[in-house]
Short mmCIF file of C-alpha atoms and ligand atoms in Angstrom, two decimals:
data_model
loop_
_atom_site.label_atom_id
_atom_site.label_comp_id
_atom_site.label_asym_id
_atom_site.label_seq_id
_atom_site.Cartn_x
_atom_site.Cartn_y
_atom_site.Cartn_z
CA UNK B 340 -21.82 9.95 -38.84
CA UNK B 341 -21.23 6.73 -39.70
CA UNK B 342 -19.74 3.60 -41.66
CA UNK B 343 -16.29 4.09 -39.02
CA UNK B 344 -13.37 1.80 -40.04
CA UNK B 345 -10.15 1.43 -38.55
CA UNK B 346 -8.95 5.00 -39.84
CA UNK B 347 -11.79 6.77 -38.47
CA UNK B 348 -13.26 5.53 -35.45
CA UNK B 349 -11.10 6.95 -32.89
CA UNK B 350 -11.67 10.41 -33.97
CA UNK B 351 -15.09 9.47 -34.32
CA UNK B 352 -15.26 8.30 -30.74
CA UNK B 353 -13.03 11.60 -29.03
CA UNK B 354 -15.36 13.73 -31.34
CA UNK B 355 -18.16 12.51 -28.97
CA UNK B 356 -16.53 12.33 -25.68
CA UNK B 357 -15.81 15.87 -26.15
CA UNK B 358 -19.25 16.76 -25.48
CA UNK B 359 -18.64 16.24 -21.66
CA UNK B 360 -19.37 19.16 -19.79
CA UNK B 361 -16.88 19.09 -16.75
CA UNK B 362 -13.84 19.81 -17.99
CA UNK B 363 -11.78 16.93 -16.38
CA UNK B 364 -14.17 14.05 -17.33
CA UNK B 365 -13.18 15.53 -20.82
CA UNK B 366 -9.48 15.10 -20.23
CA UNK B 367 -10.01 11.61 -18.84
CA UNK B 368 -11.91 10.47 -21.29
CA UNK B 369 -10.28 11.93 -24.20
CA UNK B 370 -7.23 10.39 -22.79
CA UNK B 371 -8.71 6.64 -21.95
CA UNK B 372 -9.99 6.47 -25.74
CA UNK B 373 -6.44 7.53 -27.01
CA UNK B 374 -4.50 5.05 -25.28
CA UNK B 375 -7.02 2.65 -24.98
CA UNK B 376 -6.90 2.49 -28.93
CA UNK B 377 -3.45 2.89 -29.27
CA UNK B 378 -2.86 -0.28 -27.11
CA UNK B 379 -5.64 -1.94 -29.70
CA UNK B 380 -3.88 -0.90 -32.26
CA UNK B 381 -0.70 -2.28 -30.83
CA UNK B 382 -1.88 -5.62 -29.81
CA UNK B 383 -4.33 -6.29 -32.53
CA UNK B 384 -6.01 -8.62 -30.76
CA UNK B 385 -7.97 -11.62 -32.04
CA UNK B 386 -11.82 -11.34 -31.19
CA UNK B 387 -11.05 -14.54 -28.52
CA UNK B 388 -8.43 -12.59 -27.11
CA UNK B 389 -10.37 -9.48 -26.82
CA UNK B 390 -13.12 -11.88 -25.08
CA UNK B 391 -10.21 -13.53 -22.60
CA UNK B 392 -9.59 -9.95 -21.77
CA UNK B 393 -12.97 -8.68 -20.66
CA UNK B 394 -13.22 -12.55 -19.32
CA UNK B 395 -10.72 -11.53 -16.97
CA UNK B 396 -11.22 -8.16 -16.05
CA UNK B 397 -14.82 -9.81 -15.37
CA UNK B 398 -13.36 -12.15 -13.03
CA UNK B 399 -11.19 -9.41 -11.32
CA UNK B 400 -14.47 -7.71 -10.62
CA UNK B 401 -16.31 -10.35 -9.43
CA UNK B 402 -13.23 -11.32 -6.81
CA UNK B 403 -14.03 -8.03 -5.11
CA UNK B 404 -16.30 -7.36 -1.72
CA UNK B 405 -15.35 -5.49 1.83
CA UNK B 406 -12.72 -8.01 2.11
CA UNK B 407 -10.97 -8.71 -1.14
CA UNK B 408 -9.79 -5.99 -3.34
CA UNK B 409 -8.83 -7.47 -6.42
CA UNK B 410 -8.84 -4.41 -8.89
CA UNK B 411 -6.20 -2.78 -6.24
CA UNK B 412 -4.22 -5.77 -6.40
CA UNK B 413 -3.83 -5.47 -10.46
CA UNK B 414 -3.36 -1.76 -10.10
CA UNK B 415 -0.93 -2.54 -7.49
CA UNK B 416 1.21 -5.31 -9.19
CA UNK B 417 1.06 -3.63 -12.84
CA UNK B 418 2.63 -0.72 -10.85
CA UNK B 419 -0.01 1.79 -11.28
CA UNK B 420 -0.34 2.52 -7.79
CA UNK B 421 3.08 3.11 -6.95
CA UNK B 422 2.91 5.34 -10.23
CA UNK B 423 0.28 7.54 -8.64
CA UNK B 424 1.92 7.41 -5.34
CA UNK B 425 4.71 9.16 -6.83
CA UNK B 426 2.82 11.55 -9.04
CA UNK B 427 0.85 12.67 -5.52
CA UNK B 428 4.00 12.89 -3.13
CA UNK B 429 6.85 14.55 -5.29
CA UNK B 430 8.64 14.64 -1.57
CA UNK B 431 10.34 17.58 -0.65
CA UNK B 432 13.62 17.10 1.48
CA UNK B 433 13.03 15.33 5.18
CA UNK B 434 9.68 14.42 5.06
CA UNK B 435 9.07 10.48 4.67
CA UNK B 436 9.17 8.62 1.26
CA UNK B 437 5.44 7.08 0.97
CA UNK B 438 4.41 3.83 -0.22
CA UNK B 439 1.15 1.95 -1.18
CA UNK B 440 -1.33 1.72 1.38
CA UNK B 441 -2.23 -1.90 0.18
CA UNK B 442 -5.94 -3.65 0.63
CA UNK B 443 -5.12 -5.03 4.54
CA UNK B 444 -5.56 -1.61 6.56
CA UNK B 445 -8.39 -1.47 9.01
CA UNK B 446 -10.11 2.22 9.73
CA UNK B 447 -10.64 3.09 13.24
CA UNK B 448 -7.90 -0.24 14.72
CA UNK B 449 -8.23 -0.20 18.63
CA UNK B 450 -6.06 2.67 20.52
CA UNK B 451 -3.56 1.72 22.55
CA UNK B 452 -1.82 3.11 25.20
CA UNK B 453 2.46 3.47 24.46
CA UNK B 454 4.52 0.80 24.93
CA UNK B 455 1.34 -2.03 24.98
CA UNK B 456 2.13 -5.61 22.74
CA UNK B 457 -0.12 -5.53 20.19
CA UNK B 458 -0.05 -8.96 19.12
CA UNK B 459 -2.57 -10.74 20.78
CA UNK B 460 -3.19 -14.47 20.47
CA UNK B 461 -0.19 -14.82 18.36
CA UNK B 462 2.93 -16.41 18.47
CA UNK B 463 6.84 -15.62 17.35
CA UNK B 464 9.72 -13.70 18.02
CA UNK B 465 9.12 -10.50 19.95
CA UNK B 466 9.51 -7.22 17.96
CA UNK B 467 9.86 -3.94 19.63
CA UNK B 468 9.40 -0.87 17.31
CA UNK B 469 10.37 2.39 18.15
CA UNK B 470 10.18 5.78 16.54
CA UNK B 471 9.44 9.31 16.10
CA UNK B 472 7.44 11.65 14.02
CA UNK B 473 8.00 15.25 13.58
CA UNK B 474 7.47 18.00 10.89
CA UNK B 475 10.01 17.53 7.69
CA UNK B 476 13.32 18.87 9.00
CA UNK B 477 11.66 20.39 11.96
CA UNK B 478 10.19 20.21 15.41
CA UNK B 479 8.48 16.94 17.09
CA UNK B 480 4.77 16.09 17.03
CA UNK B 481 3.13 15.51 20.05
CA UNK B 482 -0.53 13.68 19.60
CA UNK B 483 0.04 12.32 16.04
CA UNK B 484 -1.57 9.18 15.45
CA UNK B 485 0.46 6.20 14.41
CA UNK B 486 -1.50 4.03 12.37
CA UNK B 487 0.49 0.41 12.52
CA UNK B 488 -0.09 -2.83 11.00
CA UNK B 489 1.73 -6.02 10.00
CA UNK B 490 2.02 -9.34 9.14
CA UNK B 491 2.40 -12.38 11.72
CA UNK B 492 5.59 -14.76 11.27
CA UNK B 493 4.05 -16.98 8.07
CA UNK B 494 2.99 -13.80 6.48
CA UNK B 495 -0.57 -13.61 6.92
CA UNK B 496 -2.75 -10.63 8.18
CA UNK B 497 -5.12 -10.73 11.10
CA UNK B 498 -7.59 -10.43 8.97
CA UNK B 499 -6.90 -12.89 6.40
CA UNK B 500 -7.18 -15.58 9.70
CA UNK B 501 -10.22 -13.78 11.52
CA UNK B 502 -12.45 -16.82 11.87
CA UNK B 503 -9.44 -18.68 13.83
CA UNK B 504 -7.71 -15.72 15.77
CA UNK B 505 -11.27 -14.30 16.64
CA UNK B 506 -9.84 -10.48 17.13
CA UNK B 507 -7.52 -8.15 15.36
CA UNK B 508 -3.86 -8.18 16.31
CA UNK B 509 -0.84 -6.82 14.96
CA UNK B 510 -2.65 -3.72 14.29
CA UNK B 511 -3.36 -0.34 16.45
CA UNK B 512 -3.47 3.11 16.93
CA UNK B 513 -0.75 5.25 19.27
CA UNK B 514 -0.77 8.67 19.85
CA UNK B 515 3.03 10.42 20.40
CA UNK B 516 4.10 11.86 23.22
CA UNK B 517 5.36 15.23 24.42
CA UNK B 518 8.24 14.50 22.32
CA UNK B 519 6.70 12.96 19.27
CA UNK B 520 7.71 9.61 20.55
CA UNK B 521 6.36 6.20 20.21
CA UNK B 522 7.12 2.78 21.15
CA UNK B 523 4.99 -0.62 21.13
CA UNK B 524 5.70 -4.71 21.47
CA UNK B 525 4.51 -6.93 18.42
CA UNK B 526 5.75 -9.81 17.01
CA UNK B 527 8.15 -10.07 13.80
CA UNK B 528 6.52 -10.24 10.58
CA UNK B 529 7.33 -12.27 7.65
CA UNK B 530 7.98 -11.82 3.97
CA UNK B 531 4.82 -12.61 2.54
CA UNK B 532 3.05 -13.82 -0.95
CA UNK B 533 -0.19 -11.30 -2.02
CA UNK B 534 -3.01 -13.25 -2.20
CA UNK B 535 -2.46 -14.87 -5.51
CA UNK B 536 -5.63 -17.59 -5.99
CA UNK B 537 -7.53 -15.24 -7.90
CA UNK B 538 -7.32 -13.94 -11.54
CA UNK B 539 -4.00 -11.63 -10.52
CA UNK B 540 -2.30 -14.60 -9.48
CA UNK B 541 -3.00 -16.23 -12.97
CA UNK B 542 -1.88 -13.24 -14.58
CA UNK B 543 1.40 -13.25 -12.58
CA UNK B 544 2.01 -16.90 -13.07
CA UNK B 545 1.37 -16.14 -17.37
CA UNK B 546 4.05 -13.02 -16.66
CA UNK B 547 6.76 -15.52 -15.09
CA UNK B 548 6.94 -13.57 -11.99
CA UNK B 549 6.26 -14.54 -8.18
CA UNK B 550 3.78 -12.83 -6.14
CA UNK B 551 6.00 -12.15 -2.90
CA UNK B 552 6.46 -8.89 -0.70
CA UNK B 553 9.40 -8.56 1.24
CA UNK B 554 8.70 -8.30 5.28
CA UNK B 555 7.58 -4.77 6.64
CA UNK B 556 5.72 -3.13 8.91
CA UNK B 557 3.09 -0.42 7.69
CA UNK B 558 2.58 3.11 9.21
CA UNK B 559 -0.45 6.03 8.63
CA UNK B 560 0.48 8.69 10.52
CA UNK B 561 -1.73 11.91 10.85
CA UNK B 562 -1.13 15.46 12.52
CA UNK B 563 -2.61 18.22 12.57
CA UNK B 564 -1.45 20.46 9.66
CA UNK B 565 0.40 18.00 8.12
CA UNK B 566 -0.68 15.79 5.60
CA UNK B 567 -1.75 11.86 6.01
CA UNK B 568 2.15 9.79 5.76
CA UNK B 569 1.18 6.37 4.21
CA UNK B 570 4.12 4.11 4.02
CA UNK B 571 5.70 1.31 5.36
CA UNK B 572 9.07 0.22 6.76
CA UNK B 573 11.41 -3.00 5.11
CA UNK B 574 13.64 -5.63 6.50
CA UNK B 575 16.84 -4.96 5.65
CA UNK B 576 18.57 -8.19 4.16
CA UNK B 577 15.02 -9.06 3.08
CA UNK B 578 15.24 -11.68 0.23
CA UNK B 579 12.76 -10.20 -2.00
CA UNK B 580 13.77 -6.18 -1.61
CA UNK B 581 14.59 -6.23 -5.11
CA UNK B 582 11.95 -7.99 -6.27
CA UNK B 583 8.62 -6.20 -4.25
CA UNK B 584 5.57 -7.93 -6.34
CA UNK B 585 3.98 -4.29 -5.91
CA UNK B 586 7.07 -2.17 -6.66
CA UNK B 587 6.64 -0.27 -3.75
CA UNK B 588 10.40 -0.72 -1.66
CA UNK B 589 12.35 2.25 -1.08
CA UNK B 590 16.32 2.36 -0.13
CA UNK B 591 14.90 5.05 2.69
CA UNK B 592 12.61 2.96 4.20
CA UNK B 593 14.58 -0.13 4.76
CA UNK B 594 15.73 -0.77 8.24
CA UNK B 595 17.27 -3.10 10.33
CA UNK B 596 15.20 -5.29 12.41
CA UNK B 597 18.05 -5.91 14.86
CA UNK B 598 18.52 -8.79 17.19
CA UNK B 599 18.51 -7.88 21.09
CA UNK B 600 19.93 -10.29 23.78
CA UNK B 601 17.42 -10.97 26.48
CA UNK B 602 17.31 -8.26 29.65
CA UNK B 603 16.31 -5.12 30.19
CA UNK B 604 15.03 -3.02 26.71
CA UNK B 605 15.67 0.19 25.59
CA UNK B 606 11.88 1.03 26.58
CA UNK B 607 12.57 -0.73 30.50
CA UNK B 608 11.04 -3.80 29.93
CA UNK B 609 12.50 -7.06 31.09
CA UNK B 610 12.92 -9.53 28.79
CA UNK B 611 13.54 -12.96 29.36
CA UNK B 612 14.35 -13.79 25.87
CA UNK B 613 16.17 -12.35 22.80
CA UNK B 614 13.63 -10.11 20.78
CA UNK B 615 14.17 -7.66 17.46
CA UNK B 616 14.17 -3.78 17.82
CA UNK B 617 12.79 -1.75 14.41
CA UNK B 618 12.98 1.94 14.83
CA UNK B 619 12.31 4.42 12.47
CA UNK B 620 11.86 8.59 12.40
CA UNK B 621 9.53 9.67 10.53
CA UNK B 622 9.34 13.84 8.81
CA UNK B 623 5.79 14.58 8.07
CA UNK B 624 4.95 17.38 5.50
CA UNK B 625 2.67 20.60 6.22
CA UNK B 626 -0.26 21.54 4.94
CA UNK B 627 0.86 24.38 2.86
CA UNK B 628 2.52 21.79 0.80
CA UNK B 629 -0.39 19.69 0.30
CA UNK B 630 -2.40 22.44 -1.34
CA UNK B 631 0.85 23.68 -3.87
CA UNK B 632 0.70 19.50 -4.90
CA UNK B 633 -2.75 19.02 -4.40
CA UNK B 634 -1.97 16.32 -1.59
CA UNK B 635 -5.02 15.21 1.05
CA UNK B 636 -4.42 16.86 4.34
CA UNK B 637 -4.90 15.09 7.69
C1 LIG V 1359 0.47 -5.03 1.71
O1 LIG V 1359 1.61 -4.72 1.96
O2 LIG V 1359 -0.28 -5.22 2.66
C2 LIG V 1359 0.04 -5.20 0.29
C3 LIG V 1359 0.24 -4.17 -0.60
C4 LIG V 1359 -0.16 -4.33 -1.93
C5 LIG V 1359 -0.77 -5.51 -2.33
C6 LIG V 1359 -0.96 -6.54 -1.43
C7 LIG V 1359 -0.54 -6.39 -0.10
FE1 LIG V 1360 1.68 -5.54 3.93
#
């Protein structure tokens, strides 16, 4: 075959892909050649747009190593990753809502002991976070892990600032107690922009939008026969709730970071100055529903 013009070459080009012998790559690529023509189609684009395009998805590429993740930054602020969020965790009633795991989490962050202050060098207001995980609608876990990791007060990561802070902070690992409880001392985090000096940021300054999240604190929590939560829990009365760059805020995960008076906290400790309390309770889903939705178990 041969001598393809617009009217024939996408059937031309699905004719071929079809020849795929696993049955999903089929699907896939049936699919990507179908819409990636239609948008062609759509767009029509010039041949120096069509070069500007792989110019930039070039660039994208080339902005990515172990510590910048560029090509999950466009998924994330086109939406695409809250998309398949959603598609993955159609959530039944009383487990947690889930939200994007984003490119700052840190496998294997320290373990630390309940009720330690996790934020090492840094400085700002005191946050104490409380919580507890248990099955969706049902009993406590005891021995989950509690992933947790967060932004300092001018919105930037531990490991954004590693060559000045020297060690990670604002991030660890707890394990629940008896009663599925946790509890640990940090410091507030800010509302934050994504990092924005690479080719996403051009392509949200050409969209008219701003790159900012709204202030939260992230969670991974695993349990034994339950699957992996990933989310993260919002500022209430956060300016940019409405606005997430990545799409990714949920009314049930907003919650109050509310200001304490100084003396003694909820969790004993004596505080000599006013500090913020976030708690949050977290439903985990079993196993049995991660194989019906094809979910990753812990
Ligand atoms: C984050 O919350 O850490 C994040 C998520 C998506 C993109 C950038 C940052
Ligand atoms: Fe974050």
């Amino acid at each position: 075959m041969r001598n393809f013009d617009e009217a024939t070459i996408t059937d031309a080009v699905l004719q071929r892909v079809r020849a795929a012998k696993d049955d999903r790559i089929r699907q896939v690529s049936e699919a990507l050649v179908r819409h990636m023509h239609a948008f062609v189609r759509e767009i029509e684009p010039t041949q120096t747009e069509w070069e500007a395009g792989i110019d930039f998805l070039t660039r994208t590429g080339q902005m990515c190593d172990d510590k910048r993740h560029e090509f999950i930054l466009l998924s994330d602020t086109l939406g695409v990753s809250m998309l398949v969020d959603a598609i993955n965790h159609r959530t039944p009633e009383g487990a947690t809502e889930t939200t994007v795991l984003g490119p700052f989490y840190v496998q294997r962050a320290p373990e630390h002991p309940l009720g330690a202050d996790i934020s090492g060098t840094m400085e700002g207001a005191p946050l104490l976070v409380t919580g507890t995980v248990s099955a969706a609608g049902g009993k406590p876990l005891a021995g989950a892990v509690v992933d947790v990791w967060h932004s300092d007060n001018d919105g930037y990561y531990d490991v954004q600032q590693l060559d000045e802070i020297g060690d990670l902070a604002m991030r660890a690992r707890f394990r629940t107690d008896e009663n599925g409880r946790f509890w640990f001392w940090s410091i507030k985090p800010a509302a934050y922009p994504i990092p924005h000096d690479g080719p996403v940021g051009k392509m949200l300054e050409a969209q008219g939008r701003h790159p900012w999240r709204p202030a939260h604190v992230h969670f991974m929590i695993a349990a034994p026969g339950h699957q992996t939560l990933v989310t993260h829990v919002f500022a209430a009365g956060d300016p940019y709730l409405d606005s997430d760059v990545v799409f990714g805020v949920k009314d049930s995960l907003i919650r109050e970071f509310a200001g304490m008076p100084a003396g003694t906290a909820v969790v004993g400790r004596e505080m000599a100055q006013p500090y913020y309390h976030l708690n949050y309770d977290f439903g985990l889903k079993a196993n049995s529903e991660a194989r019906r939705t094809g979910e990753r178990a812990a």
